[in-house]
mmCIF file of N, CA and C in Angstrom:
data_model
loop_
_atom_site.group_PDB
_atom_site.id
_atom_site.type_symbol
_atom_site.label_atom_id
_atom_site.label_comp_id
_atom_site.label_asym_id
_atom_site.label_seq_id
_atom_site.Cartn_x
_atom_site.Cartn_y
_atom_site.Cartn_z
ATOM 1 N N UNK Q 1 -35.747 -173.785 70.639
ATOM 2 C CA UNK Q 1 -36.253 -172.492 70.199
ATOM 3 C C UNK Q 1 -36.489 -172.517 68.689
ATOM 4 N N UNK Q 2 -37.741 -172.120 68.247
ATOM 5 C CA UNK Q 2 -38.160 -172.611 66.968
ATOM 6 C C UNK Q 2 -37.244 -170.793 66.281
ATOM 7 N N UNK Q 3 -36.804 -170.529 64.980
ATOM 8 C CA UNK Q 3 -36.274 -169.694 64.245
ATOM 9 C C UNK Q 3 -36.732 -169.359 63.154
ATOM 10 N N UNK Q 4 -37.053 -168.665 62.511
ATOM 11 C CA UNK Q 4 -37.358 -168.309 61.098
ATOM 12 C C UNK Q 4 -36.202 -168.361 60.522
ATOM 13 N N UNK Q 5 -36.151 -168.607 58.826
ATOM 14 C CA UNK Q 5 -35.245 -169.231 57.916
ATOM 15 C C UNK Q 5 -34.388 -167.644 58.580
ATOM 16 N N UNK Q 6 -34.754 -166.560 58.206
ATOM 17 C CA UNK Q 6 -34.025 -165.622 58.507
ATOM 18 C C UNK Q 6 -33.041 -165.373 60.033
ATOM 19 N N UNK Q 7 -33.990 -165.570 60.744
ATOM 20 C CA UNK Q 7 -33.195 -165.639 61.930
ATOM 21 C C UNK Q 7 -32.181 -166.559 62.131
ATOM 22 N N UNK Q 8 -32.492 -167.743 61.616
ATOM 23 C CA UNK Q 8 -31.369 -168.997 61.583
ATOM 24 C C UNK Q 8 -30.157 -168.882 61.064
ATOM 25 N N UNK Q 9 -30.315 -168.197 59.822
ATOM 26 C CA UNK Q 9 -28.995 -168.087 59.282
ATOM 27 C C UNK Q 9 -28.393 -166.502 60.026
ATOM 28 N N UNK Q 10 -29.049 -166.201 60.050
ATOM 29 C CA UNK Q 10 -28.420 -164.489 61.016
ATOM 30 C C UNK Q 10 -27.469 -165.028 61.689
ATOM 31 N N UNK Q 11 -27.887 -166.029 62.915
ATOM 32 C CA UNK Q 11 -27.781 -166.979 63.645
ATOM 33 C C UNK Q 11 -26.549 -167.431 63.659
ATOM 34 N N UNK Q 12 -26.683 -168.150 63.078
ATOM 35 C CA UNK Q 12 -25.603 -169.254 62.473
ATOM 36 C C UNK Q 12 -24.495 -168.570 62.194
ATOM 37 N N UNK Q 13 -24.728 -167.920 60.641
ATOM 38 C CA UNK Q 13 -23.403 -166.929 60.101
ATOM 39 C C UNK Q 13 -22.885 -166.275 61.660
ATOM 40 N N UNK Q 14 -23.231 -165.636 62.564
ATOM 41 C CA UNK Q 14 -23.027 -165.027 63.529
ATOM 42 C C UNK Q 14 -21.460 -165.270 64.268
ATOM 43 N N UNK Q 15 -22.016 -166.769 64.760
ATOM 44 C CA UNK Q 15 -21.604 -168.150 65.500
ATOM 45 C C UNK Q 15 -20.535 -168.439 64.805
ATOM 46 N N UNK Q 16 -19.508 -168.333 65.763
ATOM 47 C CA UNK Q 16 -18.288 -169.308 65.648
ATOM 48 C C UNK Q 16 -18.384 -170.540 66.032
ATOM 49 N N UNK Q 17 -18.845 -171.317 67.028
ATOM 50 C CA UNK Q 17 -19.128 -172.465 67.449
ATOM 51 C C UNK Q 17 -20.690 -173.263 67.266
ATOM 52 N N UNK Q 18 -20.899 -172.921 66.228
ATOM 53 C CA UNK Q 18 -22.393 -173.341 65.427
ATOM 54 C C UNK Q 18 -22.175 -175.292 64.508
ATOM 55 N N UNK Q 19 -22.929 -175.373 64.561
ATOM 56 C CA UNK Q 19 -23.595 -176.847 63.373
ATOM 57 C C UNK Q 19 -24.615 -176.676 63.379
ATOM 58 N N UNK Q 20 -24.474 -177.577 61.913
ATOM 59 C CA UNK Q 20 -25.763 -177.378 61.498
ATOM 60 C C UNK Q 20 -26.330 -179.079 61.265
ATOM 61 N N UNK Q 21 -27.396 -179.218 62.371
ATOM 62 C CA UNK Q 21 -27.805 -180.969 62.432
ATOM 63 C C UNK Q 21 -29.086 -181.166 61.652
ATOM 64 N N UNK Q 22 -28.986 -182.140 60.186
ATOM 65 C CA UNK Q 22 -29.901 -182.655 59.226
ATOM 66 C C UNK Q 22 -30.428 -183.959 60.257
ATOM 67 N N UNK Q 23 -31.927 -183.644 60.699
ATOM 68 C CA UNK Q 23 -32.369 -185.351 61.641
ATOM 69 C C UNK Q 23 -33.296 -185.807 60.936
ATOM 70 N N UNK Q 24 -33.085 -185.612 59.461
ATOM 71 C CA UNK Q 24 -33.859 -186.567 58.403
ATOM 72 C C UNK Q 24 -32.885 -187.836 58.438
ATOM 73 N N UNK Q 25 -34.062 -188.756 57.192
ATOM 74 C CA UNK Q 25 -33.494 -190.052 56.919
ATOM 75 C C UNK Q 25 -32.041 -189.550 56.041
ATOM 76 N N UNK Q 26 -31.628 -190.424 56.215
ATOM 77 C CA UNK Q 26 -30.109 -190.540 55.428
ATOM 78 C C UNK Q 26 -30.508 -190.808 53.910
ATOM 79 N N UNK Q 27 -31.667 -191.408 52.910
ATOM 80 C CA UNK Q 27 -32.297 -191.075 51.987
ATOM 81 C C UNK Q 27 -32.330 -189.795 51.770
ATOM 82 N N UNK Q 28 -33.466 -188.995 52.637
ATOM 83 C CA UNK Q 28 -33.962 -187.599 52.458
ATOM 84 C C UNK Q 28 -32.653 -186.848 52.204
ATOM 85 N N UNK Q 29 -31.456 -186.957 53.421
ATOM 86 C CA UNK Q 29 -30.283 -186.031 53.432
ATOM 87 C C UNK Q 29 -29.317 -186.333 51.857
ATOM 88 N N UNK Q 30 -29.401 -187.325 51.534
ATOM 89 C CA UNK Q 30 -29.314 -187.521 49.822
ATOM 90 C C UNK Q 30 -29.669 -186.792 48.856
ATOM 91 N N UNK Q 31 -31.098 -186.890 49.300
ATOM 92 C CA UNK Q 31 -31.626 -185.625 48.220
ATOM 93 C C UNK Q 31 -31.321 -184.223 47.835
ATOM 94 N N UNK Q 32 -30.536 -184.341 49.024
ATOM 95 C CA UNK Q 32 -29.706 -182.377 48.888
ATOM 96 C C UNK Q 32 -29.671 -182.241 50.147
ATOM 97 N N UNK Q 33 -28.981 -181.369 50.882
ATOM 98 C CA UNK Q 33 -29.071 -180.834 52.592
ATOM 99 C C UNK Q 33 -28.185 -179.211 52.494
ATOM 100 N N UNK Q 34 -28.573 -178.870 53.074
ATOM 101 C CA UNK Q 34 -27.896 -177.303 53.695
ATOM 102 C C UNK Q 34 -26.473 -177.314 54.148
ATOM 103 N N UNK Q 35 -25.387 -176.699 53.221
ATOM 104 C CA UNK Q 35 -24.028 -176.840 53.207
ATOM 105 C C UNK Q 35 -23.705 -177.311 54.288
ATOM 106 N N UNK Q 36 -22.536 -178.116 54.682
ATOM 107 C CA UNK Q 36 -21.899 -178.475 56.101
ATOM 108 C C UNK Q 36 -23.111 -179.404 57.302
ATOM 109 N N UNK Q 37 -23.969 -179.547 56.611
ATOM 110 C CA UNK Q 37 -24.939 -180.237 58.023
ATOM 111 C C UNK Q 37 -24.058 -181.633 57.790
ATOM 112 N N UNK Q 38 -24.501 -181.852 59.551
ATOM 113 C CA UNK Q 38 -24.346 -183.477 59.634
ATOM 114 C C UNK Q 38 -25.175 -184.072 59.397
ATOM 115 N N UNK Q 39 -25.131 -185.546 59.332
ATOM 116 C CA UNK Q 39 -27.034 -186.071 59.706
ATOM 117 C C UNK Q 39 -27.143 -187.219 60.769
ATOM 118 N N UNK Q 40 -27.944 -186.623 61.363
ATOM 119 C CA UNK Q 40 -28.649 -187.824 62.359
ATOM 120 C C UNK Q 40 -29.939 -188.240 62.618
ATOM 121 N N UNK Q 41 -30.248 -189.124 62.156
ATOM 122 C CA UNK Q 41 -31.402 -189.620 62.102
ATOM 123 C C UNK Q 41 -32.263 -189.539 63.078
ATOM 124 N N UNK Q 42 -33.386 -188.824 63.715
ATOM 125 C CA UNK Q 42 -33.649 -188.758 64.747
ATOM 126 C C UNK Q 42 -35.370 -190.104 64.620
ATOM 127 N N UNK Q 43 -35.553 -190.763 63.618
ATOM 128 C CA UNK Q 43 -36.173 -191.851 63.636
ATOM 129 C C UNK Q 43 -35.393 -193.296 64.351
ATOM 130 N N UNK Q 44 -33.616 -192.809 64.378
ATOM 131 C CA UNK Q 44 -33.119 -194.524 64.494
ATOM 132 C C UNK Q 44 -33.031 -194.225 66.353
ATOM 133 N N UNK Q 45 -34.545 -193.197 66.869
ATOM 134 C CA UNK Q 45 -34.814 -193.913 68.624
ATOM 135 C C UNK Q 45 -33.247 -193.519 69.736
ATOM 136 N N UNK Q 46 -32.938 -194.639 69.621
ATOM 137 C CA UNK Q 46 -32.073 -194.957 71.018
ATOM 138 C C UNK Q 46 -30.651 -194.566 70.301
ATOM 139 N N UNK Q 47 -30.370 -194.600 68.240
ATOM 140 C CA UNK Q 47 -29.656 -194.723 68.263
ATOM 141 C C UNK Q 47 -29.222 -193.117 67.989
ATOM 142 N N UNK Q 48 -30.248 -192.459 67.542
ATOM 143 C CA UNK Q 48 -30.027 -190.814 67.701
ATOM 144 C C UNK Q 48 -29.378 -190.512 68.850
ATOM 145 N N UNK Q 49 -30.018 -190.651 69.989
ATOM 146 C CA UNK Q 49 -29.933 -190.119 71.183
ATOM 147 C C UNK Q 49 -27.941 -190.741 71.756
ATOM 148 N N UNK Q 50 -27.964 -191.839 71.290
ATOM 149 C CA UNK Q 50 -26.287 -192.104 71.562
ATOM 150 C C UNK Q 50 -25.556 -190.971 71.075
ATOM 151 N N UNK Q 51 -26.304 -191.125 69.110
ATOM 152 C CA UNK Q 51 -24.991 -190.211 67.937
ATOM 153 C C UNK Q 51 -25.675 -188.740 68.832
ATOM 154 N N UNK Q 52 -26.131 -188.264 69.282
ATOM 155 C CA UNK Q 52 -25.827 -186.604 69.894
ATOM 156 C C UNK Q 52 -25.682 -186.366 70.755
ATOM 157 N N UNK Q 53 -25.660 -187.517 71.839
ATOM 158 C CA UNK Q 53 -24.900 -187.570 73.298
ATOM 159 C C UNK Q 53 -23.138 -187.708 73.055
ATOM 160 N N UNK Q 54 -23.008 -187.392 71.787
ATOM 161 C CA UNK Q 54 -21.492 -187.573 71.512
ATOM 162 C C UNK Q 54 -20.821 -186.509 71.135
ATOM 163 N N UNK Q 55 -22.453 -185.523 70.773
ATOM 164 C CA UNK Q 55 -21.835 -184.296 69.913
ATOM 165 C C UNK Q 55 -21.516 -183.560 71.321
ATOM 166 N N UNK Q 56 -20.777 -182.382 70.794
ATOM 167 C CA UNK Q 56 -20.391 -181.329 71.915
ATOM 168 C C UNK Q 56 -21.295 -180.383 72.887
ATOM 169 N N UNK Q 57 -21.517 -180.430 73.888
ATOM 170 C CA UNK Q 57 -22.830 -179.697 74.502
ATOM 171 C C UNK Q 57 -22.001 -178.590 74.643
ATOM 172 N N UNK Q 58 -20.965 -178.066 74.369
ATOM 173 C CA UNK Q 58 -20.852 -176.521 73.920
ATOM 174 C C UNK Q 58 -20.868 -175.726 72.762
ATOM 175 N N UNK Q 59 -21.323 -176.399 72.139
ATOM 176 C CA UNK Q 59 -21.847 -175.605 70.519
ATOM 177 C C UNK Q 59 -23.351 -175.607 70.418
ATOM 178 N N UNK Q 60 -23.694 -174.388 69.363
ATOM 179 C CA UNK Q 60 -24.712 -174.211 69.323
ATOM 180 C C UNK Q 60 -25.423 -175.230 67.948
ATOM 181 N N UNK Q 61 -26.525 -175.831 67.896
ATOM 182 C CA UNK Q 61 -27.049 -176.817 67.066
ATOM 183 C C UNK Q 61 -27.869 -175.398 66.395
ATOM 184 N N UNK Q 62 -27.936 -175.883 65.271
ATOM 185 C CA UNK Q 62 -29.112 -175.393 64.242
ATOM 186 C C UNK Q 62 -29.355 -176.263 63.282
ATOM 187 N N UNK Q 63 -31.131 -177.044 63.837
ATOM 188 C CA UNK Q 63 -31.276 -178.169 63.385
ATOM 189 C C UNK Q 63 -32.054 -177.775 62.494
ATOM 190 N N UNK Q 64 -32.464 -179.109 61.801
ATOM 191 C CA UNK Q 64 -33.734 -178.854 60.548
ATOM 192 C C UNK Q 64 -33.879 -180.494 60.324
ATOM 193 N N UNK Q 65 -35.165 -180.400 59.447
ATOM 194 C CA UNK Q 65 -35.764 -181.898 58.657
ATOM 195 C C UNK Q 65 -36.189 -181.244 57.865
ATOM 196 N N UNK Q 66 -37.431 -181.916 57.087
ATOM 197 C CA UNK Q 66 -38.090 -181.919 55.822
ATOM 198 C C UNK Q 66 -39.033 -180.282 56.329
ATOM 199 N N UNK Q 67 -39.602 -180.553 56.814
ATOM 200 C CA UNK Q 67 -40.805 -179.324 57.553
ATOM 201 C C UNK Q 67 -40.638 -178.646 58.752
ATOM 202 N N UNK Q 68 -39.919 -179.113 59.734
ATOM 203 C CA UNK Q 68 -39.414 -178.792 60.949
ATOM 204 C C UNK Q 68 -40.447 -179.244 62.558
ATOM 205 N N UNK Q 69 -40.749 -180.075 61.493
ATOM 206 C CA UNK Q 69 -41.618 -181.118 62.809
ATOM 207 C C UNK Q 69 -40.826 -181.735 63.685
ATOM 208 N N UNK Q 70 -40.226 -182.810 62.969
ATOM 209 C CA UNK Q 70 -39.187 -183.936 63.794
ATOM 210 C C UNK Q 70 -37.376 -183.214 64.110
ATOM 211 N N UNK Q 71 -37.535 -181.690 63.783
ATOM 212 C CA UNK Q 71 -36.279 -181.032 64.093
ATOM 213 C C UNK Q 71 -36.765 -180.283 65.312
ATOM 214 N N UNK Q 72 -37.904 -179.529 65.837
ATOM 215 C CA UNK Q 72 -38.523 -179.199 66.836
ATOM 216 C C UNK Q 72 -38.109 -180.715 67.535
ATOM 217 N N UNK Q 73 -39.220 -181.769 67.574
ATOM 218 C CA UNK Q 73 -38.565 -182.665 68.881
ATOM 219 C C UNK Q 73 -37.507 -183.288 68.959
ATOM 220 N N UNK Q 74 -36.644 -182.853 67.674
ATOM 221 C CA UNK Q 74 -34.670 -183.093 68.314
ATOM 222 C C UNK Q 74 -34.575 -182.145 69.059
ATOM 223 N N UNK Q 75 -34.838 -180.832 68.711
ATOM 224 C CA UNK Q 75 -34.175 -179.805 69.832
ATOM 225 C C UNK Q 75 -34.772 -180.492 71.280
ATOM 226 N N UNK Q 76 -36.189 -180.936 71.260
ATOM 227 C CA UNK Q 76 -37.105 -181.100 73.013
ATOM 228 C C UNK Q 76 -35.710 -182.446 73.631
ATOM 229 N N UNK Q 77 -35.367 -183.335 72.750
ATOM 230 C CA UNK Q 77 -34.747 -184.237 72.869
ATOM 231 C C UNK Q 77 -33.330 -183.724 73.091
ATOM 232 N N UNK Q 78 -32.691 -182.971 72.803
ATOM 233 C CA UNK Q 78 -31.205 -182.080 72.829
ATOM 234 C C UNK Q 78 -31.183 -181.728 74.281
ATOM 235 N N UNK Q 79 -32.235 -180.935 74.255
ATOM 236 C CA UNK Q 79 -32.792 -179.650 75.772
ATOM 237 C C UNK Q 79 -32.399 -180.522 76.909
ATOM 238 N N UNK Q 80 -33.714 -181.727 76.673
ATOM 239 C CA UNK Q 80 -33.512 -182.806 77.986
ATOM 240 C C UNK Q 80 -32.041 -183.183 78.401
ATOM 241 N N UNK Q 81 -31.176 -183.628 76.896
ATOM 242 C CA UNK Q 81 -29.843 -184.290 77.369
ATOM 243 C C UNK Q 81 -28.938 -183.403 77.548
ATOM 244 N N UNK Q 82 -29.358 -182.121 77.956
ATOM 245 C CA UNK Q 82 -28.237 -181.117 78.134
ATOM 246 C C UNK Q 82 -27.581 -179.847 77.104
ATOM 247 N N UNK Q 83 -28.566 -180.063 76.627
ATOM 248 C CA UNK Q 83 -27.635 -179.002 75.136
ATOM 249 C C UNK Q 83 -28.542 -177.664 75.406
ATOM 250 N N UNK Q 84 -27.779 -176.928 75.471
ATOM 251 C CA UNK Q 84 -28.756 -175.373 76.270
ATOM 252 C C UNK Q 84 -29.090 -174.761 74.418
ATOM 253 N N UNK Q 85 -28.025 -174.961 73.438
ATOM 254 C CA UNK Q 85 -28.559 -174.109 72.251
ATOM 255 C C UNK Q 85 -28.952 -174.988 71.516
ATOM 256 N N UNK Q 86 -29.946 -175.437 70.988
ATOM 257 C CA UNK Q 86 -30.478 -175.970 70.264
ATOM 258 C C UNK Q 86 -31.436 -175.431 69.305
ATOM 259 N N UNK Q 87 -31.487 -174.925 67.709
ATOM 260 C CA UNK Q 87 -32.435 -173.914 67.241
ATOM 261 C C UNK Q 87 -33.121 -174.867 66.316
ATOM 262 N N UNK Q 88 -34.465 -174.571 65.711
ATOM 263 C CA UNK Q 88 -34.702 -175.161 65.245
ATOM 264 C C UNK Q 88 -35.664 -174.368 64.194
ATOM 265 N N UNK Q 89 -35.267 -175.061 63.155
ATOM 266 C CA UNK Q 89 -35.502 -174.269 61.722
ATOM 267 C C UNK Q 89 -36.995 -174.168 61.151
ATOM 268 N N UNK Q 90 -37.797 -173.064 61.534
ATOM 269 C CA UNK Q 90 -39.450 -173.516 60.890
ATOM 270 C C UNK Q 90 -39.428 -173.324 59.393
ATOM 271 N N UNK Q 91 -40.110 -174.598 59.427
ATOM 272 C CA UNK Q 91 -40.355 -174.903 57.855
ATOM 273 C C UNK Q 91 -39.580 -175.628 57.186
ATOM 274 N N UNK Q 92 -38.653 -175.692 57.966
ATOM 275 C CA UNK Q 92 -37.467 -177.135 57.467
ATOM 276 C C UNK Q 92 -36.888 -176.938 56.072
ATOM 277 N N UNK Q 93 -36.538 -177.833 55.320
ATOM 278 C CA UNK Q 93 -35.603 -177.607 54.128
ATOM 279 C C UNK Q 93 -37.213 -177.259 53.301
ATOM 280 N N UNK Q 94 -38.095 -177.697 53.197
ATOM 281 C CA UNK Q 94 -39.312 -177.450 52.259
ATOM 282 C C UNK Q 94 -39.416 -175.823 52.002
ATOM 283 N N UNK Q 95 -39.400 -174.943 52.961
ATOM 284 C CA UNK Q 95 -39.497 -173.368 53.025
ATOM 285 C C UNK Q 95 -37.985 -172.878 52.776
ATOM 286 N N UNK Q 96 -36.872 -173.586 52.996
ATOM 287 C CA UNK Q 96 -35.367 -173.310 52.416
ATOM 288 C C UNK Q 96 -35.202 -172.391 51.540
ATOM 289 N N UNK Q 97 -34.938 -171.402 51.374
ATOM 290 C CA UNK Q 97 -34.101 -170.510 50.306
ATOM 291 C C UNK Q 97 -33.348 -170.134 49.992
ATOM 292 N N UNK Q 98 -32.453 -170.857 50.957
ATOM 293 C CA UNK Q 98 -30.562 -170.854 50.812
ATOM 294 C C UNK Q 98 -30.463 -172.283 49.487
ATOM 295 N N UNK Q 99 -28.962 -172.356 48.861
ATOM 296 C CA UNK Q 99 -28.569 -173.383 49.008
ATOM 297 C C UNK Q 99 -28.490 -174.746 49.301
ATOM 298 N N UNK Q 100 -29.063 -175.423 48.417
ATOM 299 C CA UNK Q 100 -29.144 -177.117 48.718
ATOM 300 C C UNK Q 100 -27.884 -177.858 47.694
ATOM 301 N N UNK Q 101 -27.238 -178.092 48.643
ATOM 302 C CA UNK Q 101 -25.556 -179.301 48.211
ATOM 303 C C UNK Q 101 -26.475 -180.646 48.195
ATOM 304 N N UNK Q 102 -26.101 -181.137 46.719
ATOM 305 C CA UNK Q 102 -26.768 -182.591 45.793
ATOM 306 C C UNK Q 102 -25.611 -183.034 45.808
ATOM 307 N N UNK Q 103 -25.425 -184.522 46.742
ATOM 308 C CA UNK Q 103 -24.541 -185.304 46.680
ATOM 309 C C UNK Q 103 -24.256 -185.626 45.862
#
């Protein structure tokens, strides 16, 4: 389910059982990321799909990338392996107006 920056964090803050999944490069997530995200690379293929077949399919995901291209087909990729909440952030960190944590 695609979200507006607004709705996401509504969202989120809401949620007791929320994360927040960065599926940029581990470079990009360097550059700064949105307090508390994890990251999983959703370029490393077969090896994404292991690292979030590990995460909990009872929490709700609120994903993002750079634009919210490749965070849209983590959620299509989430959906398939079972994860019923999966949100996904339009406009990605680029449209961001929260908070960016610089490693």
């Amino acid at each position: 389910m695609n979200l507006t920056q607004e709705d996401w964090v509504a969202q989120f803050e809401a949620e007791e059982n929320a994360v927040i999944l960065d599926v940029r490069t581990a470079d990009e997530f360097n550059e700064g990321f949105i307090a508390n995200a994890i990251n999983i690379d959703i370029h490393k293929g077969q090896g994404f799909i292991d690292a979030v077949e590990e995460l909990d399919k009872d929490k709700k995901y609120y994903v993002y990338c750079r634009s919210g291209m490749r965070s849209a087909k983590a959620c299509e990729i989430m959906n398939q392996l079972g994860f019923e909440y999966a949100y996904n952030l339009l406009g990605g960190i680029l449209d961001w107006e929260g908070e960016v944590v610089e490693p």
